[in-house]
mmCIF file of C-alpha atoms and ligand atoms in Angstrom:
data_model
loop_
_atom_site.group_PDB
_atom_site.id
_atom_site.type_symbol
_atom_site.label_atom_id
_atom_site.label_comp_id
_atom_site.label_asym_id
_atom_site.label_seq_id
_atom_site.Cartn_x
_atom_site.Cartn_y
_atom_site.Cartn_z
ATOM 1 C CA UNK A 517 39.117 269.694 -108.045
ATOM 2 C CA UNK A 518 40.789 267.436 -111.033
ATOM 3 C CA UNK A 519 39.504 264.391 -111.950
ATOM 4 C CA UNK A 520 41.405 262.032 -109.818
ATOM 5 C CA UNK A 521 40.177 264.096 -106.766
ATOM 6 C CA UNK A 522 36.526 264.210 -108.098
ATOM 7 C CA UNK A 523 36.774 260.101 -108.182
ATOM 8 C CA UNK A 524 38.260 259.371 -104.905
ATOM 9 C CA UNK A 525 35.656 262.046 -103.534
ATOM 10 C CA UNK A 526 32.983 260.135 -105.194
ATOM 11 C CA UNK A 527 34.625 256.284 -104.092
ATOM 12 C CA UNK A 528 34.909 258.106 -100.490
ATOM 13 C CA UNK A 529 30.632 259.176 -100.526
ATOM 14 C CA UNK A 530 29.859 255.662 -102.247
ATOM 15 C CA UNK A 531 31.419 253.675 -98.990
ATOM 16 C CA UNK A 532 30.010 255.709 -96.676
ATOM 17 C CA UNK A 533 26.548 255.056 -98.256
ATOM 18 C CA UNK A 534 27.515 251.628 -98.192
ATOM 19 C CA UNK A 535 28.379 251.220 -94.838
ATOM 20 C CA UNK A 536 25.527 253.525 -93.370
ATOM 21 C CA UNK A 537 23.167 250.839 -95.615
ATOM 22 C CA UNK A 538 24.569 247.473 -94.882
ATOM 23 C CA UNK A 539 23.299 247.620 -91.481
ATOM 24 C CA UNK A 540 20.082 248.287 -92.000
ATOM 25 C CA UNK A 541 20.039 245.835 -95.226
ATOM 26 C CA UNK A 542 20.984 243.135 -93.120
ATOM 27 C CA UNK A 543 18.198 243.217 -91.216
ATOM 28 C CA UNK A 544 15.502 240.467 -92.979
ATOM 29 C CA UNK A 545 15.760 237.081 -94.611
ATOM 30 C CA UNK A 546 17.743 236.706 -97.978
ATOM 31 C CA UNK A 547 15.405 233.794 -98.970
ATOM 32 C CA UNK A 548 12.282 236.585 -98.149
ATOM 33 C CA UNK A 549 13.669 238.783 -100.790
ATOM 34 C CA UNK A 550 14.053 236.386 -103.366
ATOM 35 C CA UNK A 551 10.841 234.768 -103.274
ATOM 36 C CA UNK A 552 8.942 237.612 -102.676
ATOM 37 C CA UNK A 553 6.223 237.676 -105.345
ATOM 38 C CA UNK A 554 2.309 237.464 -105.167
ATOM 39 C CA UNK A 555 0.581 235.146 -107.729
ATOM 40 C CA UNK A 556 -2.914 235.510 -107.271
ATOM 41 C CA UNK A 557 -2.953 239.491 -108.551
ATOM 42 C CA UNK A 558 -0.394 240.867 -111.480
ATOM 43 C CA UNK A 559 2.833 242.562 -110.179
ATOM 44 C CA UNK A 560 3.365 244.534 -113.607
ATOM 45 C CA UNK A 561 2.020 246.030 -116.429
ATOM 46 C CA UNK A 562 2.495 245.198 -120.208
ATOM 47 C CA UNK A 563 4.417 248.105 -120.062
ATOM 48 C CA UNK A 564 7.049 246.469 -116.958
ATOM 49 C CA UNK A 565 6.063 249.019 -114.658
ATOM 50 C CA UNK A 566 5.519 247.713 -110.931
ATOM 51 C CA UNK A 567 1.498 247.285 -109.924
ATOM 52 C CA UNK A 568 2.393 247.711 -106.128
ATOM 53 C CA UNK A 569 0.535 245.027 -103.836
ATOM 54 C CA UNK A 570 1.681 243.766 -100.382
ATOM 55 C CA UNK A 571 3.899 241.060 -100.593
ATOM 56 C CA UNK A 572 5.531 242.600 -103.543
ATOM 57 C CA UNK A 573 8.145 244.271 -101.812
ATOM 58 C CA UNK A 574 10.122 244.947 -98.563
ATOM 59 C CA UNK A 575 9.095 248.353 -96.809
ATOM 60 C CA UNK A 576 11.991 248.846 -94.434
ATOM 61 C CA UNK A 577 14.253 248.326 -97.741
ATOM 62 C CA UNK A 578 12.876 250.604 -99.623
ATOM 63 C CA UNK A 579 12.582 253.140 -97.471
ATOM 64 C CA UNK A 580 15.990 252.657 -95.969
ATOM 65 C CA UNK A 581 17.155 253.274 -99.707
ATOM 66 C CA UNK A 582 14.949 256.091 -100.160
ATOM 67 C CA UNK A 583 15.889 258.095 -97.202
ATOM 68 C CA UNK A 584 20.071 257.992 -98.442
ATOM 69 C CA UNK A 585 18.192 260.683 -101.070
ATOM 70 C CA UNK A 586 17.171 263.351 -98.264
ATOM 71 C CA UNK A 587 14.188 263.542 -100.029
ATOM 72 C CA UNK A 588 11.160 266.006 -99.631
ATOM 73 C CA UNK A 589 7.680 264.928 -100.861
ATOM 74 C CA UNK A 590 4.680 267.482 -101.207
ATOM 75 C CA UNK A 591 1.461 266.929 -100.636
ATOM 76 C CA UNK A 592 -1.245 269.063 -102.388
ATOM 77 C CA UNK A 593 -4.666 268.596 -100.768
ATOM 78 C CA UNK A 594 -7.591 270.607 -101.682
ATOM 79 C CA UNK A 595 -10.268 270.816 -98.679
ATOM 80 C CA UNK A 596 -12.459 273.428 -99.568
ATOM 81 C CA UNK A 597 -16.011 274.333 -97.880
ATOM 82 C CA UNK A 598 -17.651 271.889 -96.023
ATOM 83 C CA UNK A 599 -14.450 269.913 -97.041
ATOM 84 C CA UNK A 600 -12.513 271.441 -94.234
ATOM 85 C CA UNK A 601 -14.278 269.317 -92.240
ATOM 86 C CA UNK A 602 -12.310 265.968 -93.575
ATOM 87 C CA UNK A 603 -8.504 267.383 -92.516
ATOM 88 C CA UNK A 604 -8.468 266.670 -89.194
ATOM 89 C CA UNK A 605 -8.682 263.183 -89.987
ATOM 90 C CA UNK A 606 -6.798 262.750 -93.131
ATOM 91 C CA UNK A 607 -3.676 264.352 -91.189
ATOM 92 C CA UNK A 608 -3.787 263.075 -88.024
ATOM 93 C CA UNK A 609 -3.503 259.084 -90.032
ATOM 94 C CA UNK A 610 -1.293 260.412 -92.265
ATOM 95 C CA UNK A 611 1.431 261.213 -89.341
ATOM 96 C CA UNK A 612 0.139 257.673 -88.615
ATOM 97 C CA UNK A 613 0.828 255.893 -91.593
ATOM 98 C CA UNK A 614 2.099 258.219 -94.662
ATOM 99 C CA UNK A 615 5.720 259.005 -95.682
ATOM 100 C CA UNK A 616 7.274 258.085 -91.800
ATOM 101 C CA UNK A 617 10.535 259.421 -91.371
ATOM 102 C CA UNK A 618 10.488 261.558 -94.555
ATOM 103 C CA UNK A 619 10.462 265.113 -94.624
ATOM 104 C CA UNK A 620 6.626 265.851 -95.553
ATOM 105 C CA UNK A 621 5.423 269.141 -96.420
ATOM 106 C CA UNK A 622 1.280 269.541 -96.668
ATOM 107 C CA UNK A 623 -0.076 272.471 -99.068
ATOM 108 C CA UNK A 624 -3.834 272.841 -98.081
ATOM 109 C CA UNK A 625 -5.789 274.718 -100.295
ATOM 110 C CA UNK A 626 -8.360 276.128 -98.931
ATOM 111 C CA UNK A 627 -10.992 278.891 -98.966
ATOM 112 C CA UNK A 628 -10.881 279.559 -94.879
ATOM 113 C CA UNK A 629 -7.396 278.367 -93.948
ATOM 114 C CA UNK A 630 -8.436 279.671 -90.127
ATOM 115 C CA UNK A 631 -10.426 275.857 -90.251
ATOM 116 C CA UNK A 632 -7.415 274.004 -90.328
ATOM 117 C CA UNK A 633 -7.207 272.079 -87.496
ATOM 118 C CA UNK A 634 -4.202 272.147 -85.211
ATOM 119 C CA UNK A 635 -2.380 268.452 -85.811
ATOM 120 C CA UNK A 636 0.580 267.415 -84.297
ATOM 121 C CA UNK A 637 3.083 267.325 -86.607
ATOM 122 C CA UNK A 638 6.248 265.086 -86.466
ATOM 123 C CA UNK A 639 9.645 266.856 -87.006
ATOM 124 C CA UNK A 640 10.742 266.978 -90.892
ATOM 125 C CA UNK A 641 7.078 267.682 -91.776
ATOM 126 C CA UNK A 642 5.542 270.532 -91.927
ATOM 127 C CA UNK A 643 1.967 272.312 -93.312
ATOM 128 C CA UNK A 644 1.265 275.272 -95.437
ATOM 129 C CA UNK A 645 -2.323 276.649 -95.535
ATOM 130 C CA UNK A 646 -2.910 278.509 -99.299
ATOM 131 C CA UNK A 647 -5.817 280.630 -99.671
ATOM 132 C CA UNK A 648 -8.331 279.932 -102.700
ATOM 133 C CA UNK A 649 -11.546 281.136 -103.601
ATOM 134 C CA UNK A 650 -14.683 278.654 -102.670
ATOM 135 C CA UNK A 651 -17.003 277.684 -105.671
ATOM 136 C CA UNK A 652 -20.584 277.202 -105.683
ATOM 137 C CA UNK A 653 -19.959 273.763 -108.141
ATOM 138 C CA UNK A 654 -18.101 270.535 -106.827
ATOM 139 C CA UNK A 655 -17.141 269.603 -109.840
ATOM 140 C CA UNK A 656 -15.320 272.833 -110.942
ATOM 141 C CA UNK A 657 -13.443 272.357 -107.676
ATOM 142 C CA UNK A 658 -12.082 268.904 -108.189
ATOM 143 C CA UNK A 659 -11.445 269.970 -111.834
ATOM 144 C CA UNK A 660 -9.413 273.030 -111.029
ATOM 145 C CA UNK A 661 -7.159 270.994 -109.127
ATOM 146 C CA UNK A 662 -5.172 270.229 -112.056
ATOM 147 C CA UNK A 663 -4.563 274.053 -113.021
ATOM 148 C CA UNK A 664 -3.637 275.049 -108.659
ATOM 149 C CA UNK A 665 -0.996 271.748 -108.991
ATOM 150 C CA UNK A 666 0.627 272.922 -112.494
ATOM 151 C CA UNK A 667 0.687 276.557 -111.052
ATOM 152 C CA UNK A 668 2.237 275.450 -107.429
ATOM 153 C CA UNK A 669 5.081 273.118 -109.192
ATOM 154 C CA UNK A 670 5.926 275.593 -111.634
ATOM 155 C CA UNK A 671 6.304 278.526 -108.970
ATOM 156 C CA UNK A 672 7.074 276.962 -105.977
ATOM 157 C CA UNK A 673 7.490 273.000 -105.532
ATOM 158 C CA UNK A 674 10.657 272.837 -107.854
ATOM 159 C CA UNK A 675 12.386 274.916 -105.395
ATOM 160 C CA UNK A 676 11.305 273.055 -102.331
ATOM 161 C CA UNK A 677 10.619 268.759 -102.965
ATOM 162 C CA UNK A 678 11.684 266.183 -105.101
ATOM 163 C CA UNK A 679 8.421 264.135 -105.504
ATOM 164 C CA UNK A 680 4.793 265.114 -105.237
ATOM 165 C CA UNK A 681 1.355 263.469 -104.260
ATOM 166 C CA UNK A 682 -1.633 265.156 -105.034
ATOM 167 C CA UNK A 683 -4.729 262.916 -102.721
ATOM 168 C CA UNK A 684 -8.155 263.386 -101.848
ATOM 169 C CA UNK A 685 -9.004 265.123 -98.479
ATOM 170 C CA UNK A 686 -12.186 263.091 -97.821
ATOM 171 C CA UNK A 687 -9.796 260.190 -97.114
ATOM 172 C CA UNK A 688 -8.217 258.147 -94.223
ATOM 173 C CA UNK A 689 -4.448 256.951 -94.209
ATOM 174 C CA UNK A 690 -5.070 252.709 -92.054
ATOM 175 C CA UNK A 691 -1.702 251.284 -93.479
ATOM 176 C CA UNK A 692 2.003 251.492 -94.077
ATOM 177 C CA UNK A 693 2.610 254.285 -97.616
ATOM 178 C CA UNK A 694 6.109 254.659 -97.779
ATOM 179 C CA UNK A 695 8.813 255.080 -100.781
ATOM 180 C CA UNK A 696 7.384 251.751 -102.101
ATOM 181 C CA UNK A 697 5.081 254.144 -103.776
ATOM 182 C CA UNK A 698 7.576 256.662 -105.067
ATOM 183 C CA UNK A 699 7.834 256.494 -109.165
ATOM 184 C CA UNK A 700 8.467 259.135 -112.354
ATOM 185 C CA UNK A 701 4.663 259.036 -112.623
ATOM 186 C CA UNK A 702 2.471 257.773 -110.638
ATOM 187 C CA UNK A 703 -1.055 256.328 -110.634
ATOM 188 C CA UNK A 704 -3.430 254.303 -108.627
ATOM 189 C CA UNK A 705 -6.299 251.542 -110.146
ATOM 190 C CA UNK A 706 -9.694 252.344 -108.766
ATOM 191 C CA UNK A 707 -10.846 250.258 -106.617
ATOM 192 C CA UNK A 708 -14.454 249.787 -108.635
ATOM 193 C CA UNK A 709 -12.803 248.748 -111.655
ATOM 194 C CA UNK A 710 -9.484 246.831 -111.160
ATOM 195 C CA UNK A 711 -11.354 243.449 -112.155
ATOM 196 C CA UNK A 712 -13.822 244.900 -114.884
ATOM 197 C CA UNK A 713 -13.021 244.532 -118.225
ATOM 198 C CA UNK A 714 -12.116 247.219 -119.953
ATOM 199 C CA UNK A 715 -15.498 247.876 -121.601
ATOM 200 C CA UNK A 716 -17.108 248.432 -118.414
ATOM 201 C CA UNK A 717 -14.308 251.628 -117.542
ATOM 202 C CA UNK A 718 -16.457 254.965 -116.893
ATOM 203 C CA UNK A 719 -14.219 256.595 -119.773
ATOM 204 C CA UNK A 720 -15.727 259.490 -121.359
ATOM 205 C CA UNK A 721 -17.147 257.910 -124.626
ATOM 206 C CA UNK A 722 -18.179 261.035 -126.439
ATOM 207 C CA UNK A 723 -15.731 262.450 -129.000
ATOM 208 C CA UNK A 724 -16.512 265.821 -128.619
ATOM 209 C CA UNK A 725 -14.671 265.505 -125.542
ATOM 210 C CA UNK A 726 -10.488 266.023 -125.122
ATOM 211 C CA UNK A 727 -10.856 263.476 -122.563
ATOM 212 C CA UNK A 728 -12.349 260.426 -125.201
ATOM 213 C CA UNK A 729 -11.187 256.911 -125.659
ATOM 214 C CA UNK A 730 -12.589 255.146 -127.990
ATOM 215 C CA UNK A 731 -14.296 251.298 -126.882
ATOM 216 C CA UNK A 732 -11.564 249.028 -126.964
ATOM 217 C CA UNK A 733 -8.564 251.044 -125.821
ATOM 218 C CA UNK A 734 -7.545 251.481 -122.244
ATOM 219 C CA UNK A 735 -5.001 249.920 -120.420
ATOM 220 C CA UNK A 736 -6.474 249.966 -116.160
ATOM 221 C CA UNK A 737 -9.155 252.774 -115.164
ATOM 222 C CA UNK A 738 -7.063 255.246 -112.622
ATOM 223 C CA UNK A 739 -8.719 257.124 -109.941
ATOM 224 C CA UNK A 740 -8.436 260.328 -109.466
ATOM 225 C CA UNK A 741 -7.968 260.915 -105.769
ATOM 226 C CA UNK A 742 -4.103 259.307 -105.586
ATOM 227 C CA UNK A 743 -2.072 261.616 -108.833
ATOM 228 C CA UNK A 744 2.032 261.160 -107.962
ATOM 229 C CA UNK A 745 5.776 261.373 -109.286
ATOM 230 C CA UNK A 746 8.500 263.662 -110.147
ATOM 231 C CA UNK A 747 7.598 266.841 -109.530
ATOM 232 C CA UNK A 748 8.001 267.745 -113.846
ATOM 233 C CA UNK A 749 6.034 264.572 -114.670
ATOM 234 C CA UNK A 750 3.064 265.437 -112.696
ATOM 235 C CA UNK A 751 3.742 268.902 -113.750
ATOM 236 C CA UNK A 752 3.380 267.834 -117.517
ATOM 237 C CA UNK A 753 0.479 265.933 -116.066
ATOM 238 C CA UNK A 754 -1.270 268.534 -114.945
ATOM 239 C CA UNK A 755 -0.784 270.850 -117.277
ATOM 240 C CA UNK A 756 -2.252 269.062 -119.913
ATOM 241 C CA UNK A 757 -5.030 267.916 -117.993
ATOM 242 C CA UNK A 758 -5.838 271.731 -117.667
ATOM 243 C CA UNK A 759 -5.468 272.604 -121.330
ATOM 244 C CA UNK A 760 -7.935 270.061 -122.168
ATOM 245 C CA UNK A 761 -10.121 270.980 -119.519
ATOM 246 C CA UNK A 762 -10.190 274.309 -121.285
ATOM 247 C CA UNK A 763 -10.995 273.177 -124.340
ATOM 248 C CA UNK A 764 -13.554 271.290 -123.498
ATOM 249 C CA UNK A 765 -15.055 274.269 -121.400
ATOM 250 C CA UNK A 766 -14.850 276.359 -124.405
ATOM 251 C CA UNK A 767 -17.382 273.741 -126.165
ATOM 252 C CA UNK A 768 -19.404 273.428 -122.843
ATOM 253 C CA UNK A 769 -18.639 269.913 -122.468
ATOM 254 C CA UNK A 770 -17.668 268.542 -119.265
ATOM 255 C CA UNK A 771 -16.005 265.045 -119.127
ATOM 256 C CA UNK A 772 -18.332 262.431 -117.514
ATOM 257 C CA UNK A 773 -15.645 262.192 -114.756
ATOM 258 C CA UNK A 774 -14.271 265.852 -114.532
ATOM 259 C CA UNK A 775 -10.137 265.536 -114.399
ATOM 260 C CA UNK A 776 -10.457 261.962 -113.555
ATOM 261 C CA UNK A 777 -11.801 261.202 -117.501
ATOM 262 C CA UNK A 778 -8.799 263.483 -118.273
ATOM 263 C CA UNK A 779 -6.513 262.101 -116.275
ATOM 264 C CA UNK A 780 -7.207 258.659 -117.699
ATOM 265 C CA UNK A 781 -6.846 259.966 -121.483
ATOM 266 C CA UNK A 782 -2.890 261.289 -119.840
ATOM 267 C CA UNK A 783 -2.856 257.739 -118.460
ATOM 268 C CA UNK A 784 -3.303 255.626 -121.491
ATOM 269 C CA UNK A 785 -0.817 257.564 -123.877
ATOM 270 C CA UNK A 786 1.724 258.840 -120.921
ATOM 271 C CA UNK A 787 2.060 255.632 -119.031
ATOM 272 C CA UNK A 788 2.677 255.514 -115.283
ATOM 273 C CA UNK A 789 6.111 254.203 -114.260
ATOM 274 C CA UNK A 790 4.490 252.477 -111.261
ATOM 275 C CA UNK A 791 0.883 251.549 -110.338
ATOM 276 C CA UNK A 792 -0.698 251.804 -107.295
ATOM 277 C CA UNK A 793 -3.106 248.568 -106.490
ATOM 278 C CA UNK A 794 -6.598 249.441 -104.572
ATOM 279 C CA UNK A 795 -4.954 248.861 -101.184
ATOM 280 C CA UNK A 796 -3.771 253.091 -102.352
ATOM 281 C CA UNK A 797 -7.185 253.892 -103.042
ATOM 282 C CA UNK A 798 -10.034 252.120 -101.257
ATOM 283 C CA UNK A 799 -13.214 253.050 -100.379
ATOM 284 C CA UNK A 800 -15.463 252.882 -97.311
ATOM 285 C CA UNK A 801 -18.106 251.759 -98.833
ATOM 286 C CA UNK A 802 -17.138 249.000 -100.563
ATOM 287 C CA UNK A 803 -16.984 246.950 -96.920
ATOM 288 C CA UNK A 804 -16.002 243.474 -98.472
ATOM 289 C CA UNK A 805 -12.611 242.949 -98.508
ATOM 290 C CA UNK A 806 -11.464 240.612 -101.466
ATOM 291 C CA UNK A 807 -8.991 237.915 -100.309
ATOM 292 C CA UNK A 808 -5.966 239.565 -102.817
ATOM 293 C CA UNK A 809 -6.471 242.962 -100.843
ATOM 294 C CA UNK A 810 -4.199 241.987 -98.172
ATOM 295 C CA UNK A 811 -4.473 245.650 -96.163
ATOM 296 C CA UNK A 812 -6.040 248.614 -97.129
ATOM 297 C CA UNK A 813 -3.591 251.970 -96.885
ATOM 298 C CA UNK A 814 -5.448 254.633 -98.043
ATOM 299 C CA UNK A 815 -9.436 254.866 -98.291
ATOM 300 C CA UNK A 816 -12.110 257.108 -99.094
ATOM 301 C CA UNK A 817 -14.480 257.712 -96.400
ATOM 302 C CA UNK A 818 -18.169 257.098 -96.453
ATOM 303 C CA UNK A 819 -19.528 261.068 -97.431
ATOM 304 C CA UNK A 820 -22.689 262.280 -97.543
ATOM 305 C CA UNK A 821 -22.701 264.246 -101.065
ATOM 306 C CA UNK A 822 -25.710 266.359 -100.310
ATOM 307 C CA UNK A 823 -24.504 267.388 -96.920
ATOM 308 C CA UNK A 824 -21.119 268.565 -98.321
ATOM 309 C CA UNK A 825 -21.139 269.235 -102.037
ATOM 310 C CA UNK A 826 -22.172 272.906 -102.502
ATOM 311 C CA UNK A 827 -24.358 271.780 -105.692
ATOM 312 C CA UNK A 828 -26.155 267.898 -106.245
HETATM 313 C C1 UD2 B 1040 -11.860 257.812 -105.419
HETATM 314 C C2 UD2 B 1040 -11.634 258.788 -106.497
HETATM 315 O O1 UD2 B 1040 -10.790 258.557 -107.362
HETATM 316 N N1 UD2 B 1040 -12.384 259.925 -106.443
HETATM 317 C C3 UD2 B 1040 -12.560 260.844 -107.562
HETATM 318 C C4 UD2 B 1040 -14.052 260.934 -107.900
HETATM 319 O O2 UD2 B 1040 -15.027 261.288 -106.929
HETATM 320 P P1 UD2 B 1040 -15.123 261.721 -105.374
HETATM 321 O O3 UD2 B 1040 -16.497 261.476 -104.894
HETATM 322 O O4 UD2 B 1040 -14.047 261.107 -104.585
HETATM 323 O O5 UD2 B 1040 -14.883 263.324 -105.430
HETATM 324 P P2 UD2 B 1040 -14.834 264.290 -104.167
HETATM 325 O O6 UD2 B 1040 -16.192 264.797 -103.861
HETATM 326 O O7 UD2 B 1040 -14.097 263.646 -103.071
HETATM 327 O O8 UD2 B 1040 -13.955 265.502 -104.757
HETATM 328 C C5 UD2 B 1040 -12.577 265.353 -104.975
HETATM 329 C C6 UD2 B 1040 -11.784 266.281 -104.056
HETATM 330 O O9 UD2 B 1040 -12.035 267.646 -104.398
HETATM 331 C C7 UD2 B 1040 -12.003 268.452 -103.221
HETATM 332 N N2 UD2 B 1040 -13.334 269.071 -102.991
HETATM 333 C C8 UD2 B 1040 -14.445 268.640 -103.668
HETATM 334 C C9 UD2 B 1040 -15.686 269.255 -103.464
HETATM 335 C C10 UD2 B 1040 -15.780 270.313 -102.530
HETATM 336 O O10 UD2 B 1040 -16.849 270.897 -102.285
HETATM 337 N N3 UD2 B 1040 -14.663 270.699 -101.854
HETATM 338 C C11 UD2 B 1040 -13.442 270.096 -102.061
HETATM 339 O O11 UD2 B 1040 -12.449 270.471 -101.421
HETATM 340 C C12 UD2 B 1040 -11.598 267.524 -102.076
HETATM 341 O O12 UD2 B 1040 -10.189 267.506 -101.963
HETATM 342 C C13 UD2 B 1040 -12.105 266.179 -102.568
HETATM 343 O O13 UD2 B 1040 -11.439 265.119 -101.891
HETATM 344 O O14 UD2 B 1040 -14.205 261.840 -109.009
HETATM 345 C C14 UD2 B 1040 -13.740 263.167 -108.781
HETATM 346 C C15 UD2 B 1040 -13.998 263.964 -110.041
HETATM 347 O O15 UD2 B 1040 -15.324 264.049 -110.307
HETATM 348 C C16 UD2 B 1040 -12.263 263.171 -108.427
HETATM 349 O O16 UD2 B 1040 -11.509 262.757 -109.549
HETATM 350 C C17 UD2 B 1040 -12.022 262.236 -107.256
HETATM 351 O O17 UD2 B 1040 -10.637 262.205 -106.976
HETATM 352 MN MN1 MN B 1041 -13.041 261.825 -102.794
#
């Protein structure tokens, strides 16, 4: 193909994106888009990367945009022991609410993958079950995470998505979580902390830790159920996360948070691209609704720790 070829080709694909778009662009108020702002909560960071709140943005839009990529977006869940008993929910609202009309694909961890339960499926999205041992420690499971999603990118996700979401099982999908959320990296505030100052963050605060900040620093405090992005951010992510796990193992220190406190310390000097508000990461049992969460997406049931953490 010469050059002159390669650019007609090219003009040729651009109108046909164009055309296949307008249609669907056309499709809400002009004045909607350019007003569209929320004053009452901030949009962005100090760093100009989005904080994503409803109101902020047009879903049909974005995913209409989105979708020209043909894009795949994995979804590493860990349910494991008396975990198992959370998937049935968290999938059957996620084919409610999560990723509609993208091509999905679920990778359960699990130690008895014959407990997945049998969820309908839409086309485009499919589920694979991978077998892990069980622990007899909560907290080493939720911390391992971070070396399963470094080793799954690495070997298998860069051949098979283009974006990645790493959630907590013992969740339930109620709202609309499209491309809106898509980003480079990708992190969500908690929803116990998005209006504390930052001296009341649950950051680990000893320095014998990999995972210490110091009082004063800190930018938002992240949660650790909602990790997302490009498949090598998050790998990068993860990866370090796990290396500093390790070191702090080797000193028998264990971060007041597990990966979480990590995952902050990645936060604050690797910067998210985009930032999920709380309406990506609620919780049950905070029942009040403040008046700037407009709809919650994403929330974190109401568990009983001693009936399903292996260890208090
Ligand atoms: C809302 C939020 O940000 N939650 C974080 C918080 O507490 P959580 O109370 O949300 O932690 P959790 O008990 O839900 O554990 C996190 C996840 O690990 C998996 N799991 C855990 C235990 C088990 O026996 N089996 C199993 O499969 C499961 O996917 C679960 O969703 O702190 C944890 C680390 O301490 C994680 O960072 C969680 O993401
Ligand atoms: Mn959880």
């Amino acid at each position: 193909m010469t050059f002159s070829d390669k650019f007609r080709h090219l003009l040729q694909l651009d109108h046909i994106h164009r055309s296949a778009l307008s249609q669907k662009l056309l499709q809400y108020n002009t004045w909607v888009v350019v007003f569209y702002s929320r004053t009452d909560v901030a949009t962005v960071t100090p760093w100009l990367a989005p904080i994503v709140w409803e109101g902020t943005f047009e879903p049909t839009l974005i995913d209409t945009i989105y979708k020209q990529q043909n894009l795949t977006i994995a979804t590493t869940v860990f349910a494991v022991g008396k975990y198992v008993r959370f998937l049935r929910d968290f999938l059957q609202t996620a084919e409610k609410h999560y990723f509609l009309g993208f091509r999905v694909h679920y990778y359960i961890f699990t130690d008895q993958p014959e407990a997945i339960p049998a969820v309908t499926l839409a086309p485009n999205r499919t589920l694979t079950p991978i077998k892990i041992p069980g622990s007899s420690r909560w907290q080493e499971i939720t911390l391992r995470r971070m070396e399963r999603l470094q080793e799954i990118i690495k070997n298998r996700l860069i051949f098979e998505a283009d974006y990645i979401f790493s959630l907590d099982v013992d969740s339930k999908f109620h709202g609309h979580w499209g491309a809106e959320s898509l980003g480079q990296l990708v992190g969500a505030l908690h929803p116990g902390f998005y209006k504390a100052n930052r001296q009341y963050f649950p950051y680990e605060r000893r320095p014998q830790s990999q995972a210490y900040i110091p009082a004063g620093e800190g930018d938002y405090y992240y949660g650790g159920a909602v990790i997302g992005g490009h498949l090598e951010d998050v790998y990068r992510l993860a990866k370090t996360c796990k290396d500093q796990l390790d070191i702090d193992a080797s000193k028998s220190i264990e971060a007041a948070w597990q990966e979480e406190s990590h995952l902050n310390k990645y936060f604050l000097y690797n910067k998210p691209t985009k930032v999920l508000s709380p309406e990506y990461l609620w919780q049950d049992v905070q029942f009040f609704k403040p008046q700037e969460v407009k709809i919650i997406r994403f929330t974190q049931v109401i568990k009983n720790n001693a009936a399903v953490r292996p260890n208090p």
